[in-house]
Amino acid sequence: WSGAGAFLWNEGNADPKALGANMRANGFRWAAVILHDGLGADPLESEWIERFRAAAGPGIVLGGWGVLRDRPEAEAALAAQLMDRYDLDFYIANAEMEYKYSGDDGYSGERHSRSRRFVETFRARKPGLTAALSSFCRADRHDIDWGVWRDAGFHFLPQAYANEFGGDFSPGGCAAGANGAFPMDWVHPTLGTYPAAYRVSPEQYVTMLSNSPTTGFSLYLAEVDMTPAKWRAYGHAARAEGGVAA
């Protein structure tokens, strides 16, 4: 997690050879393909995985991520099953509104307990797997049971979507929000690179990263609006983060 990575929502929209080559040339270390949304599995093509790995080389690992909904035990079991099916290297759980104590319908202990229930089920099946949690940028403003994830070895990938929500959602803002919930060397922001309300250039994001106490970062999404020039721009930050990790 101390290096750079990228999320894919629809790997079919990304040429695996070009993606692997761009990531390899620019110092990236991991990519994550979506596996499921709740209990809905998202099939992967084995040929796509093989072609990506061949182009990316051994320095880039491939993992999976899933959107968590309201059936934590079943979703954890599905995630573990899909990890085995595709022989992936790590898992990222995306937990947001469905895991908050507070909600539009008031407070819910059952909703809050989903973190513990997912983690216990997942770790029973995958006790030593490298894992992370993707969620709100400002952990201090959302009452998810962050400690359960931290204590189970999940690093934190806060969503630094300054492109959608503005400057308060910069990597530094996410770091401030995560202070006290996760060790700072476990906080690795995800940059919103898709077109949204605000135009944030790769160079601006790289500057934000240089001013943040976090290490490592990722891009969301790898298959949307990512030109070779943008990969090169983010590559400057990727190589800097790699140096920090080394």
mmCIF file of C-alpha atoms in Angstrom:
data_model
loop_
_atom_site.group_PDB
_atom_site.id
_atom_site.type_symbol
_atom_site.label_atom_id
_atom_site.label_comp_id
_atom_site.label_asym_id
_atom_site.label_seq_id
_atom_site.Cartn_x
_atom_site.Cartn_y
_atom_site.Cartn_z
ATOM 1 C CA TRP A 1 0.000 0.000 0.000
ATOM 2 C CA SER A 2 2.998 2.325 0.252
ATOM 3 C CA GLY A 3 3.203 2.364 -3.538
ATOM 4 C CA ALA A 4 0.730 3.504 -6.171
ATOM 5 C CA GLY A 5 -2.267 1.596 -7.500
ATOM 6 C CA ALA A 6 -5.455 1.936 -9.522
ATOM 7 C CA PHE A 7 -9.064 0.745 -9.348
ATOM 8 C CA LEU A 8 -11.044 -0.610 -12.287
ATOM 9 C CA TRP A 9 -14.839 -0.654 -12.380
ATOM 10 C CA ASN A 10 -15.146 -2.170 -15.846
ATOM 11 C CA GLU A 11 -11.950 -3.894 -16.897
ATOM 12 C CA GLY A 12 -13.538 -4.607 -20.285
ATOM 13 C CA ASN A 13 -13.151 -0.899 -21.069
ATOM 14 C CA ALA A 14 -9.383 -1.070 -20.560
ATOM 15 C CA ASP A 15 -7.003 -2.810 -22.913
ATOM 16 C CA PRO A 16 -5.046 -5.046 -20.519
ATOM 17 C CA LYS A 17 -1.810 -4.826 -22.493
ATOM 18 C CA ALA A 18 -1.855 -1.011 -22.646
ATOM 19 C CA LEU A 19 -2.924 -0.665 -19.021
ATOM 20 C CA GLY A 20 -0.250 -3.039 -17.785
ATOM 21 C CA ALA A 21 2.405 -1.289 -19.865
ATOM 22 C CA ASN A 22 1.394 2.200 -18.657
ATOM 23 C CA MET A 23 1.381 1.123 -15.018
ATOM 24 C CA ARG A 24 4.688 -0.666 -15.342
ATOM 25 C CA ALA A 25 6.393 2.238 -17.129
ATOM 26 C CA ASN A 26 5.262 4.715 -14.484
ATOM 27 C CA GLY A 27 6.154 2.898 -11.287
ATOM 28 C CA PHE A 28 2.741 1.639 -10.196
ATOM 29 C CA ARG A 29 2.535 -1.432 -7.961
ATOM 30 C CA TRP A 30 -1.034 -2.691 -7.983
ATOM 31 C CA ALA A 31 -4.380 -2.769 -9.751
ATOM 32 C CA ALA A 32 -7.757 -3.859 -8.362
ATOM 33 C CA VAL A 33 -10.655 -5.169 -10.463
ATOM 34 C CA ILE A 34 -14.215 -5.170 -9.124
ATOM 35 C CA LEU A 35 -15.454 -8.597 -8.009
ATOM 36 C CA HIS A 36 -18.904 -7.937 -6.623
ATOM 37 C CA ASP A 37 -21.550 -5.387 -5.662
ATOM 38 C CA GLY A 38 -23.243 -6.825 -2.608
ATOM 39 C CA LEU A 39 -24.117 -10.393 -3.536
ATOM 40 C CA GLY A 40 -23.970 -9.672 -7.254
ATOM 41 C CA ALA A 41 -20.745 -11.123 -8.664
ATOM 42 C CA ASP A 42 -19.034 -9.308 -11.535
ATOM 43 C CA PRO A 43 -17.484 -11.978 -13.793
ATOM 44 C CA LEU A 44 -13.880 -11.547 -14.873
ATOM 45 C CA GLU A 45 -12.339 -12.892 -18.045
ATOM 46 C CA SER A 46 -9.358 -15.126 -17.330
ATOM 47 C CA GLU A 47 -7.809 -14.008 -20.611
ATOM 48 C CA TRP A 48 -7.933 -10.364 -19.474
ATOM 49 C CA ILE A 49 -6.154 -11.255 -16.231
ATOM 50 C CA GLU A 50 -3.474 -13.222 -18.077
ATOM 51 C CA ARG A 51 -2.845 -10.452 -20.606
ATOM 52 C CA PHE A 52 -2.665 -7.789 -17.893
ATOM 53 C CA ARG A 53 -0.205 -9.771 -15.803
ATOM 54 C CA ALA A 54 1.967 -10.465 -18.830
ATOM 55 C CA ALA A 55 2.138 -6.759 -19.716
ATOM 56 C CA ALA A 56 2.488 -5.479 -16.154
ATOM 57 C CA GLY A 57 5.244 -7.873 -15.133
ATOM 58 C CA PRO A 58 5.984 -9.283 -11.678
ATOM 59 C CA GLY A 59 6.345 -5.867 -10.050
ATOM 60 C CA ILE A 60 2.594 -5.179 -10.194
ATOM 61 C CA VAL A 61 0.121 -7.296 -8.234
ATOM 62 C CA LEU A 62 -3.539 -7.747 -9.133
ATOM 63 C CA GLY A 63 -6.290 -7.760 -6.529
ATOM 64 C CA GLY A 64 -10.027 -7.431 -6.268
ATOM 65 C CA TRP A 65 -12.476 -5.066 -4.634
ATOM 66 C CA GLY A 66 -16.126 -5.250 -3.719
ATOM 67 C CA VAL A 67 -18.962 -2.911 -2.743
ATOM 68 C CA LEU A 68 -20.491 -3.905 0.599
ATOM 69 C CA ARG A 69 -24.246 -3.691 1.111
ATOM 70 C CA ASP A 70 -26.465 -5.187 3.835
ATOM 71 C CA ARG A 71 -25.570 -8.894 4.090
ATOM 72 C CA PRO A 72 -22.052 -8.871 5.547
ATOM 73 C CA GLU A 73 -21.563 -12.573 6.246
ATOM 74 C CA ALA A 74 -22.733 -13.690 2.804
ATOM 75 C CA GLU A 75 -20.805 -10.926 1.054
ATOM 76 C CA ALA A 76 -17.610 -11.792 2.944
ATOM 77 C CA ALA A 77 -17.980 -15.430 1.953
ATOM 78 C CA LEU A 78 -18.548 -14.419 -1.675
ATOM 79 C CA ALA A 79 -15.510 -12.144 -1.662
ATOM 80 C CA ALA A 80 -13.285 -14.934 -0.322
ATOM 81 C CA GLN A 81 -14.671 -17.358 -2.905
ATOM 82 C CA LEU A 82 -13.999 -14.957 -5.776
ATOM 83 C CA MET A 83 -10.471 -14.257 -4.547
ATOM 84 C CA ASP A 84 -9.759 -17.967 -4.803
ATOM 85 C CA ARG A 85 -11.497 -18.341 -8.165
ATOM 86 C CA TYR A 86 -9.343 -15.699 -9.844
ATOM 87 C CA ASP A 87 -6.154 -16.271 -7.797
ATOM 88 C CA LEU A 88 -5.880 -12.618 -6.764
ATOM 89 C CA ASP A 89 -3.311 -11.136 -4.404
ATOM 90 C CA PHE A 90 -5.309 -8.770 -2.163
ATOM 91 C CA TYR A 91 -8.817 -7.553 -1.389
ATOM 92 C CA ILE A 92 -10.314 -4.068 -0.884
ATOM 93 C CA ALA A 93 -13.677 -3.722 0.850
ATOM 94 C CA ASN A 94 -15.727 -0.653 -0.068
ATOM 95 C CA ALA A 95 -17.974 0.133 2.935
ATOM 96 C CA GLU A 96 -19.940 3.373 3.093
ATOM 97 C CA MET A 97 -23.555 4.288 3.927
ATOM 98 C CA GLU A 98 -24.644 0.726 4.679
ATOM 99 C CA TYR A 99 -22.060 0.526 7.482
ATOM 100 C CA LYS A 100 -22.789 3.767 9.353
ATOM 101 C CA TYR A 101 -24.416 3.886 12.779
ATOM 102 C CA SER A 102 -26.376 6.974 11.698
ATOM 103 C CA GLY A 103 -28.501 7.162 8.571
ATOM 104 C CA ASP A 104 -31.518 8.802 6.996
ATOM 105 C CA ASP A 105 -33.739 6.482 9.041
ATOM 106 C CA GLY A 106 -31.989 7.263 12.341
ATOM 107 C CA TYR A 107 -29.466 5.217 14.290
ATOM 108 C CA SER A 108 -28.983 1.490 13.711
ATOM 109 C CA GLY A 109 -26.902 -0.844 15.826
ATOM 110 C CA GLU A 110 -27.452 -3.585 13.259
ATOM 111 C CA ARG A 111 -25.999 -1.404 10.522
ATOM 112 C CA HIS A 112 -23.043 -0.473 12.734
ATOM 113 C CA SER A 113 -22.372 -4.155 13.531
ATOM 114 C CA ARG A 114 -21.837 -5.013 9.868
ATOM 115 C CA SER A 115 -18.153 -4.051 10.041
ATOM 116 C CA ARG A 116 -17.469 -6.632 12.738
ATOM 117 C CA ARG A 117 -19.606 -9.282 11.035
ATOM 118 C CA PHE A 118 -17.955 -8.827 7.645
ATOM 119 C CA VAL A 119 -14.439 -8.747 9.057
ATOM 120 C CA GLU A 120 -14.915 -11.825 11.249
ATOM 121 C CA THR A 121 -16.357 -13.856 8.388
ATOM 122 C CA PHE A 122 -13.754 -12.707 5.889
ATOM 123 C CA ARG A 123 -10.798 -13.251 8.193
ATOM 124 C CA ALA A 124 -12.038 -16.719 9.121
ATOM 125 C CA ARG A 125 -11.604 -17.603 5.443
ATOM 126 C CA LYS A 126 -8.655 -15.350 4.590
ATOM 127 C CA PRO A 127 -6.737 -14.784 7.838
ATOM 128 C CA GLY A 128 -3.467 -13.568 6.349
ATOM 129 C CA LEU A 129 -4.566 -11.925 3.116
ATOM 130 C CA THR A 130 -3.411 -8.373 2.396
ATOM 131 C CA ALA A 131 -6.514 -6.179 2.653
ATOM 132 C CA ALA A 132 -7.724 -2.595 2.802
ATOM 133 C CA LEU A 133 -10.865 -0.575 3.393
ATOM 134 C CA SER A 134 -12.057 2.033 0.883
ATOM 135 C CA SER A 135 -14.489 4.541 2.354
ATOM 136 C CA PHE A 136 -15.305 8.157 3.104
ATOM 137 C CA CYS A 137 -12.487 10.692 2.969
ATOM 138 C CA ARG A 138 -13.407 12.220 6.316
ATOM 139 C CA ALA A 139 -13.512 9.300 8.737
ATOM 140 C CA ASP A 140 -14.046 11.768 11.578
ATOM 141 C CA ARG A 141 -17.442 12.729 10.123
ATOM 142 C CA HIS A 142 -18.806 9.202 9.674
ATOM 143 C CA ASP A 143 -19.641 6.732 12.436
ATOM 144 C CA ILE A 144 -18.435 3.479 10.883
ATOM 145 C CA ASP A 145 -16.692 1.089 13.277
ATOM 146 C CA TRP A 146 -13.230 1.957 11.984
ATOM 147 C CA GLY A 147 -11.418 0.158 14.791
ATOM 148 C CA VAL A 148 -12.734 -3.247 13.730
ATOM 149 C CA TRP A 149 -11.148 -2.844 10.304
ATOM 150 C CA ARG A 150 -7.897 -1.482 11.689
ATOM 151 C CA ASP A 151 -7.537 -4.265 14.254
ATOM 152 C CA ALA A 152 -8.086 -6.875 11.520
ATOM 153 C CA GLY A 153 -5.170 -5.498 9.493
ATOM 154 C CA PHE A 154 -7.120 -3.535 6.882
ATOM 155 C CA HIS A 155 -5.264 -0.432 5.704
ATOM 156 C CA PHE A 156 -7.367 2.641 4.930
ATOM 157 C CA LEU A 157 -7.893 4.008 1.411
ATOM 158 C CA PRO A 158 -9.927 7.200 1.957
ATOM 159 C CA GLN A 159 -11.656 8.628 -1.094
ATOM 160 C CA ALA A 160 -9.857 11.892 -1.840
ATOM 161 C CA TYR A 161 -12.362 12.989 -4.465
ATOM 162 C CA ALA A 162 -11.411 16.647 -4.685
ATOM 163 C CA ASN A 163 -12.661 16.522 -8.271
ATOM 164 C CA GLU A 164 -16.202 15.925 -6.995
ATOM 165 C CA PHE A 165 -16.349 17.558 -3.548
ATOM 166 C CA GLY A 166 -13.662 20.242 -3.506
ATOM 167 C CA GLY A 167 -10.489 21.018 -1.632
ATOM 168 C CA ASP A 168 -11.595 19.743 1.774
ATOM 169 C CA PHE A 169 -11.413 16.270 0.245
ATOM 170 C CA SER A 170 -7.748 16.465 -0.672
ATOM 171 C CA PRO A 171 -5.297 13.772 0.476
ATOM 172 C CA GLY A 172 -4.321 16.044 3.362
ATOM 173 C CA GLY A 173 -7.968 16.494 4.342
ATOM 174 C CA CYS A 174 -8.450 12.728 4.338
ATOM 175 C CA ALA A 175 -5.341 12.347 6.485
ATOM 176 C CA ALA A 176 -6.710 14.818 9.019
ATOM 177 C CA GLY A 177 -10.004 12.918 9.121
ATOM 178 C CA ALA A 178 -8.286 9.552 9.629
ATOM 179 C CA ASN A 179 -6.085 10.769 12.475
ATOM 180 C CA GLY A 180 -6.862 8.640 15.507
ATOM 181 C CA ALA A 181 -8.761 6.015 13.533
ATOM 182 C CA PHE A 182 -5.789 4.529 11.653
ATOM 183 C CA PRO A 183 -1.996 4.835 11.992
ATOM 184 C CA MET A 184 -0.911 7.470 9.518
ATOM 185 C CA ASP A 185 1.348 5.019 7.675
ATOM 186 C CA TRP A 186 -1.788 2.951 7.047
ATOM 187 C CA VAL A 187 -3.579 5.812 5.271
ATOM 188 C CA HIS A 188 -3.284 5.792 1.461
ATOM 189 C CA PRO A 189 -5.652 8.176 -0.363
ATOM 190 C CA THR A 190 -7.564 7.309 -3.520
ATOM 191 C CA LEU A 191 -7.653 10.186 -6.021
ATOM 192 C CA GLY A 192 -10.830 10.808 -8.000
ATOM 193 C CA THR A 193 -9.611 11.048 -11.589
ATOM 194 C CA TYR A 194 -12.971 10.681 -13.366
ATOM 195 C CA PRO A 195 -14.669 13.796 -14.843
ATOM 196 C CA ALA A 196 -16.762 15.539 -12.164
ATOM 197 C CA ALA A 197 -17.759 18.954 -10.848
ATOM 198 C CA TYR A 198 -14.212 20.312 -10.514
ATOM 199 C CA ARG A 199 -11.297 20.058 -12.886
ATOM 200 C CA VAL A 200 -8.301 18.764 -10.923
ATOM 201 C CA SER A 201 -5.238 18.078 -13.045
ATOM 202 C CA PRO A 202 -2.766 15.271 -12.314
ATOM 203 C CA GLU A 203 -0.182 17.913 -11.469
ATOM 204 C CA GLN A 204 -2.514 19.448 -8.873
ATOM 205 C CA TYR A 205 -3.157 16.046 -7.321
ATOM 206 C CA VAL A 206 0.580 15.322 -7.251
ATOM 207 C CA THR A 207 1.126 18.613 -5.411
ATOM 208 C CA MET A 208 -1.597 17.671 -2.914
ATOM 209 C CA LEU A 209 0.114 14.335 -2.306
ATOM 210 C CA SER A 210 3.454 16.017 -1.709
ATOM 211 C CA ASN A 211 1.819 18.148 1.008
ATOM 212 C CA SER A 212 0.074 15.210 2.691
ATOM 213 C CA PRO A 213 1.533 13.076 5.525
ATOM 214 C CA THR A 214 0.161 9.948 3.860
ATOM 215 C CA THR A 215 2.135 7.351 1.902
ATOM 216 C CA GLY A 216 0.980 5.571 -1.216
ATOM 217 C CA PHE A 217 -2.064 6.466 -3.308
ATOM 218 C CA SER A 218 -4.411 5.067 -5.925
ATOM 219 C CA LEU A 219 -6.460 6.271 -8.873
ATOM 220 C CA TYR A 220 -10.199 5.864 -9.387
ATOM 221 C CA LEU A 221 -10.737 4.941 -12.179
ATOM 222 C CA ALA A 222 -7.972 3.447 -14.340
ATOM 223 C CA GLU A 223 -10.188 2.967 -17.390
ATOM 224 C CA VAL A 224 -11.775 6.443 -17.477
ATOM 225 C CA ASP A 225 -10.095 9.517 -18.970
ATOM 226 C CA MET A 226 -6.558 8.229 -18.325
ATOM 227 C CA THR A 227 -4.249 9.137 -21.219
ATOM 228 C CA PRO A 228 -0.569 8.126 -21.450
ATOM 229 C CA ALA A 229 0.321 11.719 -20.534
ATOM 230 C CA LYS A 230 -1.750 11.490 -17.346
ATOM 231 C CA TRP A 231 -0.151 8.174 -16.433
ATOM 232 C CA ARG A 232 3.243 9.845 -16.800
ATOM 233 C CA ALA A 233 2.186 12.758 -14.579
ATOM 234 C CA TYR A 234 0.992 10.435 -11.826
ATOM 235 C CA GLY A 235 4.131 8.396 -12.372
ATOM 236 C CA HIS A 236 6.211 11.176 -10.799
ATOM 237 C CA ALA A 237 4.263 10.690 -7.567
ATOM 238 C CA ALA A 238 4.312 6.900 -7.944
ATOM 239 C CA ARG A 239 8.092 6.834 -8.160
ATOM 240 C CA ALA A 240 8.394 9.207 -5.200
ATOM 241 C CA GLU A 241 6.136 6.973 -3.098
ATOM 242 C CA GLY A 242 8.151 3.946 -4.168
ATOM 243 C CA GLY A 243 11.284 5.653 -2.925
ATOM 244 C CA VAL A 244 9.650 6.349 0.429
ATOM 245 C CA ALA A 245 8.631 2.688 0.734
ATOM 246 C CA ALA A 246 12.125 1.499 -0.158
#
